[in-house]
mmCIF file of C-alpha atoms in Angstrom:
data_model
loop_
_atom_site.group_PDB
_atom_site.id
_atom_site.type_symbol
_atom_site.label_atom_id
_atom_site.label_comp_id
_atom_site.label_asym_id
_atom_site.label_seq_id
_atom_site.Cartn_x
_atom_site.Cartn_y
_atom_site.Cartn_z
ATOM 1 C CA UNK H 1 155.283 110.777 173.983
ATOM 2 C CA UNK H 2 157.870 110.162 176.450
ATOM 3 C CA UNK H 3 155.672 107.713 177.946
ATOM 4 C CA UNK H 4 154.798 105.731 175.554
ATOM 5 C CA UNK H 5 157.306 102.671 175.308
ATOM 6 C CA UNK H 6 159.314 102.665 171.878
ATOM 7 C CA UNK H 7 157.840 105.573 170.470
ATOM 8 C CA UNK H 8 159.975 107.828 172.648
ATOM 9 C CA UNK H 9 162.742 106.706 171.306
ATOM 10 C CA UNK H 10 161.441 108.794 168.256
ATOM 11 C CA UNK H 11 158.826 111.108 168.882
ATOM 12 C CA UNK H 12 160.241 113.560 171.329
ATOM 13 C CA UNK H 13 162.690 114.867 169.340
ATOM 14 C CA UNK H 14 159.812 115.475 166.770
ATOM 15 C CA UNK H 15 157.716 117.622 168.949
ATOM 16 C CA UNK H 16 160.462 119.475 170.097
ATOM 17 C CA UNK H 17 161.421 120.032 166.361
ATOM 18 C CA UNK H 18 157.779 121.089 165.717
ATOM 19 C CA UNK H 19 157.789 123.262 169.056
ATOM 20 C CA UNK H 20 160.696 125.253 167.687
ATOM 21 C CA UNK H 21 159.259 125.750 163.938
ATOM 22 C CA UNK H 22 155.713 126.739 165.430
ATOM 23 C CA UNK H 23 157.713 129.045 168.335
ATOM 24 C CA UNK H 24 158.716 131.785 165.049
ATOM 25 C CA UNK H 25 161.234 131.987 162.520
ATOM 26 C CA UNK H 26 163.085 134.153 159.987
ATOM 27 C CA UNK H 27 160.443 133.611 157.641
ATOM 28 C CA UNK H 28 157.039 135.120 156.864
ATOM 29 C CA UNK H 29 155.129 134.619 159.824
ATOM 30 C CA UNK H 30 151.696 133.412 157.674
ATOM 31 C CA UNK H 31 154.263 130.803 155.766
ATOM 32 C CA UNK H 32 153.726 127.448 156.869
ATOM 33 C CA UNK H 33 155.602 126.621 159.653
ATOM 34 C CA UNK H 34 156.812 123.093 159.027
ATOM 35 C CA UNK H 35 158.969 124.403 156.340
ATOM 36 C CA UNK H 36 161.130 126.522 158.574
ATOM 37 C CA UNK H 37 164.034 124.163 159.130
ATOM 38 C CA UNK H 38 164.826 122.838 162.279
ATOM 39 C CA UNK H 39 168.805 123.611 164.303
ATOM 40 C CA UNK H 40 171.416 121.213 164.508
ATOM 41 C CA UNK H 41 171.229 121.956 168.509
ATOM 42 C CA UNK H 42 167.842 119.521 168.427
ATOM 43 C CA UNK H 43 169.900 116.915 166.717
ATOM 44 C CA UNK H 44 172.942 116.675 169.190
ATOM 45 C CA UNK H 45 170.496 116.509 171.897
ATOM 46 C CA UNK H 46 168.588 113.710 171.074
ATOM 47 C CA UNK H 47 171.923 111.831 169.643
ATOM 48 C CA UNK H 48 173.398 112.353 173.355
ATOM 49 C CA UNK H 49 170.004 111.315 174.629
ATOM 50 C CA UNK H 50 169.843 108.010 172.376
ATOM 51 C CA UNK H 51 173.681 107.654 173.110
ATOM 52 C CA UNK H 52 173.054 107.309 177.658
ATOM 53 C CA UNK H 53 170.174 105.115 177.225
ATOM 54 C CA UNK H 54 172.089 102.801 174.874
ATOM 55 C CA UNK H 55 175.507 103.243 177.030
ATOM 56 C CA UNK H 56 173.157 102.544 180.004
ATOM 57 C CA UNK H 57 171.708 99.563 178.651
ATOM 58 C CA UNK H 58 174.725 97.769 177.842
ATOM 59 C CA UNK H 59 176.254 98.863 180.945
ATOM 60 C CA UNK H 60 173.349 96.810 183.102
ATOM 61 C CA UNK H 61 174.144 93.743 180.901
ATOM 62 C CA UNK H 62 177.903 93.707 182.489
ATOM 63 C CA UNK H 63 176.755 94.161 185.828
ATOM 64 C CA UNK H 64 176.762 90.364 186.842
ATOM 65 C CA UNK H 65 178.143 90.467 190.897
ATOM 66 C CA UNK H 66 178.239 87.020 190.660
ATOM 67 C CA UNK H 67 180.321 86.442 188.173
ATOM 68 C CA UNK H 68 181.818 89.276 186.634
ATOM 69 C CA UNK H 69 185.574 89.270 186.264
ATOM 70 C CA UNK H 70 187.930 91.854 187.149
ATOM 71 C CA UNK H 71 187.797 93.355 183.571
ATOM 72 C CA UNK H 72 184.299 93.561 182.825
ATOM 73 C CA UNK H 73 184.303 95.719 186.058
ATOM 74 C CA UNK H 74 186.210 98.051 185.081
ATOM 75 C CA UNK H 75 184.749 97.536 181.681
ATOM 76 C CA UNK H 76 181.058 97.921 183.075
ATOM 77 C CA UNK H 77 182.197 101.479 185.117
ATOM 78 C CA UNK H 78 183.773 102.816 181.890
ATOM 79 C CA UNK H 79 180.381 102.588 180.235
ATOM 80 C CA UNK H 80 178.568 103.833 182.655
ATOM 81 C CA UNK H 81 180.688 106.529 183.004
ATOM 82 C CA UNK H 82 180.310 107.603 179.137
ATOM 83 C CA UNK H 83 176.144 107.136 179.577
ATOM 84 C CA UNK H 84 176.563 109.300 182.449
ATOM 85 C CA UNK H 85 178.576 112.098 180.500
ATOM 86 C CA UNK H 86 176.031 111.544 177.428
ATOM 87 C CA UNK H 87 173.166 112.137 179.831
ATOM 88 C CA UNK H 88 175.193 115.660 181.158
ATOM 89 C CA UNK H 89 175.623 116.876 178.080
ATOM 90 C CA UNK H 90 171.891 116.205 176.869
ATOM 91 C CA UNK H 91 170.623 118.054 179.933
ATOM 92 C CA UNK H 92 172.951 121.059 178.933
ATOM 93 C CA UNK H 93 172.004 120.884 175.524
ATOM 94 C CA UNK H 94 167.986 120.425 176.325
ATOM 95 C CA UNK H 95 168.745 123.540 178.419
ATOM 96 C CA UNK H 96 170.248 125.466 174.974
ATOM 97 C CA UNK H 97 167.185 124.157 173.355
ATOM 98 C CA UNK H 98 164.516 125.564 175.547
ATOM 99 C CA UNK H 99 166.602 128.971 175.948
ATOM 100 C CA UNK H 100 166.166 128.919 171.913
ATOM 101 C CA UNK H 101 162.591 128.244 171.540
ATOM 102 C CA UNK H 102 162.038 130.917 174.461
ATOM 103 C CA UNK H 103 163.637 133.499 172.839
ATOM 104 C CA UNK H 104 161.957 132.756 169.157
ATOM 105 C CA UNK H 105 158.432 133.450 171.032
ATOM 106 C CA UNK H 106 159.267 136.558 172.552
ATOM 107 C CA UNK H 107 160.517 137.533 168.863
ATOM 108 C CA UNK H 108 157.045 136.672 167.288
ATOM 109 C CA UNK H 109 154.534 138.469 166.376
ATOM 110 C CA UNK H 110 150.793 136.987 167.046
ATOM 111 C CA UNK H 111 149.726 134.424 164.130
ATOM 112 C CA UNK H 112 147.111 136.332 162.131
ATOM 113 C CA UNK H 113 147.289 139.755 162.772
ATOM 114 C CA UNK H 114 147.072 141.804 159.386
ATOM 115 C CA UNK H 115 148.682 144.275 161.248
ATOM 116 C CA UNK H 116 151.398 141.951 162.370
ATOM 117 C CA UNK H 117 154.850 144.012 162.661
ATOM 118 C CA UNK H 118 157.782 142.471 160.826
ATOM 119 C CA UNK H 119 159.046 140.150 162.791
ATOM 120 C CA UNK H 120 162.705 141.521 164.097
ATOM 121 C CA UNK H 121 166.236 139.616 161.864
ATOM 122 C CA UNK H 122 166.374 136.250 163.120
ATOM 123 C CA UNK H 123 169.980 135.115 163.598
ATOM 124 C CA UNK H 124 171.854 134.307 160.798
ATOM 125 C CA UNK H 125 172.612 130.577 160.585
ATOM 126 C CA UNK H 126 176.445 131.425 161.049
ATOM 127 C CA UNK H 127 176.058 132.914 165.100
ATOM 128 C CA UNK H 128 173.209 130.146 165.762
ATOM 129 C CA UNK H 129 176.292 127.339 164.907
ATOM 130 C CA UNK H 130 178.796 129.264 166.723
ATOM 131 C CA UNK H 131 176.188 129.249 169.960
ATOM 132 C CA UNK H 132 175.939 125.206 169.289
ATOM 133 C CA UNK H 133 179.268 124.881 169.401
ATOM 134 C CA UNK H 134 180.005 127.203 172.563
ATOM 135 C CA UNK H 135 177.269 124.965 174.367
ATOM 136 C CA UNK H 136 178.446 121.511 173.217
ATOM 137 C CA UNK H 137 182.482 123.167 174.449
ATOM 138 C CA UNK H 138 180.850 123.952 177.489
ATOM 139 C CA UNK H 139 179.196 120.813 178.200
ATOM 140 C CA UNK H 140 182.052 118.670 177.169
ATOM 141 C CA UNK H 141 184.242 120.967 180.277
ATOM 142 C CA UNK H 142 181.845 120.357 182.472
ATOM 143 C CA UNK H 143 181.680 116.993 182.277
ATOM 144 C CA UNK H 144 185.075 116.220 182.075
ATOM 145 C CA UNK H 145 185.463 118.342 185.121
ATOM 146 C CA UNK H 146 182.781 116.158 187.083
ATOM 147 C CA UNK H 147 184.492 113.302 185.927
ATOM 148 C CA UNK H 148 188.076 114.493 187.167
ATOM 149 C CA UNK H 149 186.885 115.149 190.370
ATOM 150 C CA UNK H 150 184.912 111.310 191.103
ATOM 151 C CA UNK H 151 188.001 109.727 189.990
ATOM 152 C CA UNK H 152 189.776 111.764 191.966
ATOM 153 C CA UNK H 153 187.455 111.667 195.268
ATOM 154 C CA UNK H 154 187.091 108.109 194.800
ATOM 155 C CA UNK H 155 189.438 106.188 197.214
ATOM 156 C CA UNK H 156 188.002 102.844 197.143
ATOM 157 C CA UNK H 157 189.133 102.091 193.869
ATOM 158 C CA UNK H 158 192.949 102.636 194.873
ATOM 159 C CA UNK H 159 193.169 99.423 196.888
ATOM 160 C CA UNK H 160 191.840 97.106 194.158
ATOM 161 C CA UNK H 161 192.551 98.881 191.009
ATOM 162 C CA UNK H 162 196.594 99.265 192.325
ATOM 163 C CA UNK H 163 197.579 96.612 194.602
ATOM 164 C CA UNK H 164 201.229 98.213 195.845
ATOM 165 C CA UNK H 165 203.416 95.528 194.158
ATOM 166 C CA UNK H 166 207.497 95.160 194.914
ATOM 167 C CA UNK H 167 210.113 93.720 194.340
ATOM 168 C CA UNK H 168 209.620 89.875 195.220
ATOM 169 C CA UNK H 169 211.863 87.711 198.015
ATOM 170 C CA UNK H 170 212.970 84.333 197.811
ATOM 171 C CA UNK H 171 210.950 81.491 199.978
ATOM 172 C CA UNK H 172 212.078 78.003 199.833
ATOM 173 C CA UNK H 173 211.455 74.941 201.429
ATOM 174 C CA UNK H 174 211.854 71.273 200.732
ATOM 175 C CA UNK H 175 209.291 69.135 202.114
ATOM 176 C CA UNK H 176 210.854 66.614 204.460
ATOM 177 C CA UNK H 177 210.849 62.522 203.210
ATOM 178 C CA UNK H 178 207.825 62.107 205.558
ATOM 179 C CA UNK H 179 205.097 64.154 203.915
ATOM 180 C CA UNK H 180 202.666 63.075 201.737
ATOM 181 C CA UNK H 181 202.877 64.450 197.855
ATOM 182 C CA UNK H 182 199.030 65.287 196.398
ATOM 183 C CA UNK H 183 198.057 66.308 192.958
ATOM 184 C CA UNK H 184 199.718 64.967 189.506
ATOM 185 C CA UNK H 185 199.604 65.947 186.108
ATOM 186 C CA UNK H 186 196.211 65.187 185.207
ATOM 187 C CA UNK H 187 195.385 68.040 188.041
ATOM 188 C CA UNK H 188 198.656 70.367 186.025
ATOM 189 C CA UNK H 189 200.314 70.646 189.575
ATOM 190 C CA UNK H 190 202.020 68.673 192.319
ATOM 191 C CA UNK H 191 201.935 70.035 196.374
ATOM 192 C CA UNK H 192 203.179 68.493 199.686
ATOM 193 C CA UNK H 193 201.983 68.296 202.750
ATOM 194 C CA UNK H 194 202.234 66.545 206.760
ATOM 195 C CA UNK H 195 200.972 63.257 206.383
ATOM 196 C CA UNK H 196 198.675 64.676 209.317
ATOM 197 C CA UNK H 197 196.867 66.419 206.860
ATOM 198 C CA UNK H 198 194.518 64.409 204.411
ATOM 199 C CA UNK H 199 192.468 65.005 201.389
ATOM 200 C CA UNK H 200 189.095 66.225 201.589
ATOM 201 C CA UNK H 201 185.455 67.050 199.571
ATOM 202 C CA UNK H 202 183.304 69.556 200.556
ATOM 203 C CA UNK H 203 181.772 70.378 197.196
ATOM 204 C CA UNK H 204 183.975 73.016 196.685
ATOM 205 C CA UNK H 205 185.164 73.939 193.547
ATOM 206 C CA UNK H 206 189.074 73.267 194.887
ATOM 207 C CA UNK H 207 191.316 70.669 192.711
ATOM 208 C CA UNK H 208 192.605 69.419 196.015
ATOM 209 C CA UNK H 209 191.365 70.540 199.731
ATOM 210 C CA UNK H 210 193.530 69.273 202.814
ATOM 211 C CA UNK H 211 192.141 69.009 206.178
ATOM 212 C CA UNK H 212 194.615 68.069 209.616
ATOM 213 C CA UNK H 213 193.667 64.692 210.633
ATOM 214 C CA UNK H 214 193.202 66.124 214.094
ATOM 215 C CA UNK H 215 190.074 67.588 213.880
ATOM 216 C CA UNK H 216 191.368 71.068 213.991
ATOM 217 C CA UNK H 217 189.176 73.621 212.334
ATOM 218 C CA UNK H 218 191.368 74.739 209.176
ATOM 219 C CA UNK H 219 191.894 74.154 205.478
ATOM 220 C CA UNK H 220 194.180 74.679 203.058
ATOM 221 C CA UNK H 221 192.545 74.166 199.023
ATOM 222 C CA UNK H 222 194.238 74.690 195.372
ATOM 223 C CA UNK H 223 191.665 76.133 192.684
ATOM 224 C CA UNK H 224 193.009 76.607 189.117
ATOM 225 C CA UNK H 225 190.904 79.455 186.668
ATOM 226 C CA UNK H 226 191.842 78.501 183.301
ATOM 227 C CA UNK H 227 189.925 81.913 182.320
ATOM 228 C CA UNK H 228 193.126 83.603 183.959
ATOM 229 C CA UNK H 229 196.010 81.418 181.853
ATOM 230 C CA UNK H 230 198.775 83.596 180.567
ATOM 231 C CA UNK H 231 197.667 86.530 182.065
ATOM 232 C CA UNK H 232 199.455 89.387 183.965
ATOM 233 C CA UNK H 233 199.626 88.124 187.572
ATOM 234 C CA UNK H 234 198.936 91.525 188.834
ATOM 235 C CA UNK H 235 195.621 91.809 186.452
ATOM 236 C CA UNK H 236 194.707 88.188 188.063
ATOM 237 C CA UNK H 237 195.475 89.584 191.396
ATOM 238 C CA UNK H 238 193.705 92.514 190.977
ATOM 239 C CA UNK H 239 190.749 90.524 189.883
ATOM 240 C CA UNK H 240 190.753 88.541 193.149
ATOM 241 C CA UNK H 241 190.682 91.342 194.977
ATOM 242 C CA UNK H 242 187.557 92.416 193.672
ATOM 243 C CA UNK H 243 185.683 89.684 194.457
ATOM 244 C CA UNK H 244 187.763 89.378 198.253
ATOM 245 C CA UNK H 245 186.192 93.192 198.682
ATOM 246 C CA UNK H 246 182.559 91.807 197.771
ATOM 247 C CA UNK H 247 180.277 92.108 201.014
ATOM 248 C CA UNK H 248 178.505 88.856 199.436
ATOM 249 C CA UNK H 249 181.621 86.988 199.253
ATOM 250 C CA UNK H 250 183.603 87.975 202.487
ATOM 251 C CA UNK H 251 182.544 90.193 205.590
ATOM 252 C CA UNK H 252 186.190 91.375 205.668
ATOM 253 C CA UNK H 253 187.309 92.702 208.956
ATOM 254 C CA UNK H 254 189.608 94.900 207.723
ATOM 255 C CA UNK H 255 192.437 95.211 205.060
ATOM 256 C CA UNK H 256 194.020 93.146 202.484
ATOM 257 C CA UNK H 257 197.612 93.074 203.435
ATOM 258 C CA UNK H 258 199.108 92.080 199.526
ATOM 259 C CA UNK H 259 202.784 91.387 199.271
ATOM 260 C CA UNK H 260 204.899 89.546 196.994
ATOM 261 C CA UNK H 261 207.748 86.848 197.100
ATOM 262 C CA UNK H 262 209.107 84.111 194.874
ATOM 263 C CA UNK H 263 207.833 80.465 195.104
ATOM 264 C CA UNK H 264 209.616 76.765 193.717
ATOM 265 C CA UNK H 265 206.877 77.384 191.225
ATOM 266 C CA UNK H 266 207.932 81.496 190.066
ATOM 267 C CA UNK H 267 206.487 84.733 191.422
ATOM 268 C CA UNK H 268 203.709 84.958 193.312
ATOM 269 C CA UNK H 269 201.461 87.228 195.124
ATOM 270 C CA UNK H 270 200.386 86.365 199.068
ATOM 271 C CA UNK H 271 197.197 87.814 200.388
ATOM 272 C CA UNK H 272 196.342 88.087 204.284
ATOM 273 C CA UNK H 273 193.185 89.115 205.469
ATOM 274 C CA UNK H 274 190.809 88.277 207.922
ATOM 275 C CA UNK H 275 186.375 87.961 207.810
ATOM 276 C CA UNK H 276 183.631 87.411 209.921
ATOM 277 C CA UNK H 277 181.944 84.445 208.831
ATOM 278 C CA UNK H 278 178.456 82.309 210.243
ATOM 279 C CA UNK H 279 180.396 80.294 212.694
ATOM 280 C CA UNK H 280 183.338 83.394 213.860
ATOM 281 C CA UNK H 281 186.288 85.479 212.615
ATOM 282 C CA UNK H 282 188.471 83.608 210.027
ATOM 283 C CA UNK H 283 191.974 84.458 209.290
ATOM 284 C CA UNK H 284 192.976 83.430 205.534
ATOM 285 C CA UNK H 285 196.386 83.266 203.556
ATOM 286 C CA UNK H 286 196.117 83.188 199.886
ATOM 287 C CA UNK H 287 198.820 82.547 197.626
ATOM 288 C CA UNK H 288 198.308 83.574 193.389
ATOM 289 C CA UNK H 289 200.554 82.207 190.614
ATOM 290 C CA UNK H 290 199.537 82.350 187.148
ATOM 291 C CA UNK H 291 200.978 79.510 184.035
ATOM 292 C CA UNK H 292 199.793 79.047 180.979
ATOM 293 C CA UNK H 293 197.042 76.424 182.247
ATOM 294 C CA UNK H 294 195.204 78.411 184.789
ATOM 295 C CA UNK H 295 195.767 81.258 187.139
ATOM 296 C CA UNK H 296 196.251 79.151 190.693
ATOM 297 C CA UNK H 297 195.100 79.648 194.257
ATOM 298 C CA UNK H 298 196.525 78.102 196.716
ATOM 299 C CA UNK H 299 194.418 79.399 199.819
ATOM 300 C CA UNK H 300 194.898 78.008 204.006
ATOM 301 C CA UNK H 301 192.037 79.509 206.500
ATOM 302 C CA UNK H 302 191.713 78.813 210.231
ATOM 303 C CA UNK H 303 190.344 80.246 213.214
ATOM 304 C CA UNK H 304 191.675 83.949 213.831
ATOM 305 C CA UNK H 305 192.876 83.220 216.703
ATOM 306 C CA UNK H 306 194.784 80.081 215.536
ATOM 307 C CA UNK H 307 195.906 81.081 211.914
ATOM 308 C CA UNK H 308 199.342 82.840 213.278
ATOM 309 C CA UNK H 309 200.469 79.787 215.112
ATOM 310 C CA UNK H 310 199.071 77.321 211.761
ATOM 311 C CA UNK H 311 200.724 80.181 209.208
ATOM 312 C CA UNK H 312 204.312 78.429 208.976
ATOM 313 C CA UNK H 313 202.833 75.130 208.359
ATOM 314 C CA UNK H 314 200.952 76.834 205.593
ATOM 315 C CA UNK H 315 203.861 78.681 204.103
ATOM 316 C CA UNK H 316 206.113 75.175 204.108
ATOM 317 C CA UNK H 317 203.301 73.659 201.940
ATOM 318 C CA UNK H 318 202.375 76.208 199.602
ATOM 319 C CA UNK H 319 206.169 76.776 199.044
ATOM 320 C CA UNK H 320 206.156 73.215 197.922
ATOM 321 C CA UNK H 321 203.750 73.878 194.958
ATOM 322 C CA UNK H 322 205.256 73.031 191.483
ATOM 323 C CA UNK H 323 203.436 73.299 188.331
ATOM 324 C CA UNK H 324 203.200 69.337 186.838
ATOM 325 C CA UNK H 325 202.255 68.175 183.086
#
């Protein structure tokens, strides 16, 4: 029965009802069997059995790496967490169940015998719920324990679940009369730049990308996420880092350096990294301020080896960024 799709949903636990009536009882041992009634320990078992498989189910429907947001990831290991502890406890409790049926057969007496001795005092119903409830205190320690220690042991989430915010600093800069003013209020924001530096389309998702006229090999693009309006900009933050930590979204070479600082625009959060990408190392600078429109990223990449000597230039015209409409 555990085989068979559907059906062992339902059937196990009905064998392994039947297994314990058949195993002996405290009732004659020529009664029928099937009206010896079953222990609360079988159903706790199969509820924490029914309870992983549906906590594991609905954890694999979060599980989207392409788009899942910062929340549903920590939504998605919560579950799967909880079907993990159900599945513990089931195992411990399965264990109580088999001990149980073992120790009903070596009770009986053979079926049939005329000369069958008396079958020795079963438990009284009173020490059988006091066992249930030892094993289901036990189980619940034991899990909890496990689950102490993996949070515990389990460094990689410190650096995305807690970015080390501070207290913010002051940048400001006023773009000079010669550079060129991009975005508007149908776009909900308004940056400056060199007039050496001209708007571009690569298919990117970016409101506005900026390319030096020059040829040289760097970027700098806005992106709104109108998912992330209103929210905490540490939560948004957070979230970003997530997806910056994803192998399929950056080969990071690396940390995330995350600090914070104070923009024309309000508080923001600046993220420097760098990753190996198809055509070499890339060094990026990522700015994150949230409105009530969108959460924004403002985000300049260049060559490693040329993003400390572009970095001021990028700092000048992300501190120029001003929310608009």
């Amino acid at each position: 029965w555990w085989f068979v799709p559907v059906a062992n949903l339902v059937m196990p636990p009905i064998v392994a009802g039947e297994l314990w009536q058949a195993s002996g009882g405290e009732d004659d041992l020529h009664a029928d069997w099937r009206a010896r009634r079953r222990p609360a320990l079988l159903r706790w078992w199969w509820a924490f059995v029914l309870g992983a498989v549906v906590l594991a189910a609905f954890a694999h429907g979060q599980a989207d790496p392409a788009g899942a947001s910062f929340t549903q990831v920590r939504l998605n290991a919560l579950v799967l967490t909880a079907a993990c502890a159900a599945a513990a406890t089931a195992g411990l409790l399965g264990i109580g169940l088999l001990r149980s049926i073992e120790r009903r057969l070596e009770r009986a007496a053979p079926y049939g015998s005329p000369e069958a001795p008396e079958p020795a005092a079963e438990e009284p119903p009173a020490a059988e719920r006091t066992r249930t409830r030892w094993v289901l205190v036990g189980s619940a320690f034991a899990v909890g324990a496990l689950g102490a220690f993996l949070f515990v042991s389990s460094p990689a989430i410190v650096p995305i679940e807690d970015p080390a915010f501070h207290d913010p600093s002051p940048v400001t800069f006023s773009a000079p009369a010669g550079w060129q003013q991009h975005g508007g209020a149908e776009l909900g924001f308004v940056m400056s730049a060199p007039r050496a530096w001209r708007a571009a389309d690569d298919g990117s998702p970016a409101l506005l990308r900026l390319e030096p006229s020059d040829g040289a090999d760097a970027a700098c693009l806005v992106i709104g996420d109108p998912r992330s309006a209103g929210q905490p900009l540490p939560g948004v933050v957070a979230e970003l880092l997530t997806q910056i930590h994803d192998p399929t979204v950056y080969a990071l070479d690396g940390s995330v350096d995350v600090s914070s600082l104070t923009l024309g625009a309000g508080r923001a959060e600046r993220l420097r990294f760098t990753a190996q990408q198809p055509a070499g190392e890339r060094g990026y600078v990522q700015y994150v301020l949230v409105d009530d429109r969108a959460g924004w990223l403002i985000g300049c990449d260049a060559p490693r080896a040329d993003v400390g000597s572009l970095e001021p230039t990028f700092e000048r015209m992300i501190s120029t960024f001003r929310f608009a409409g």
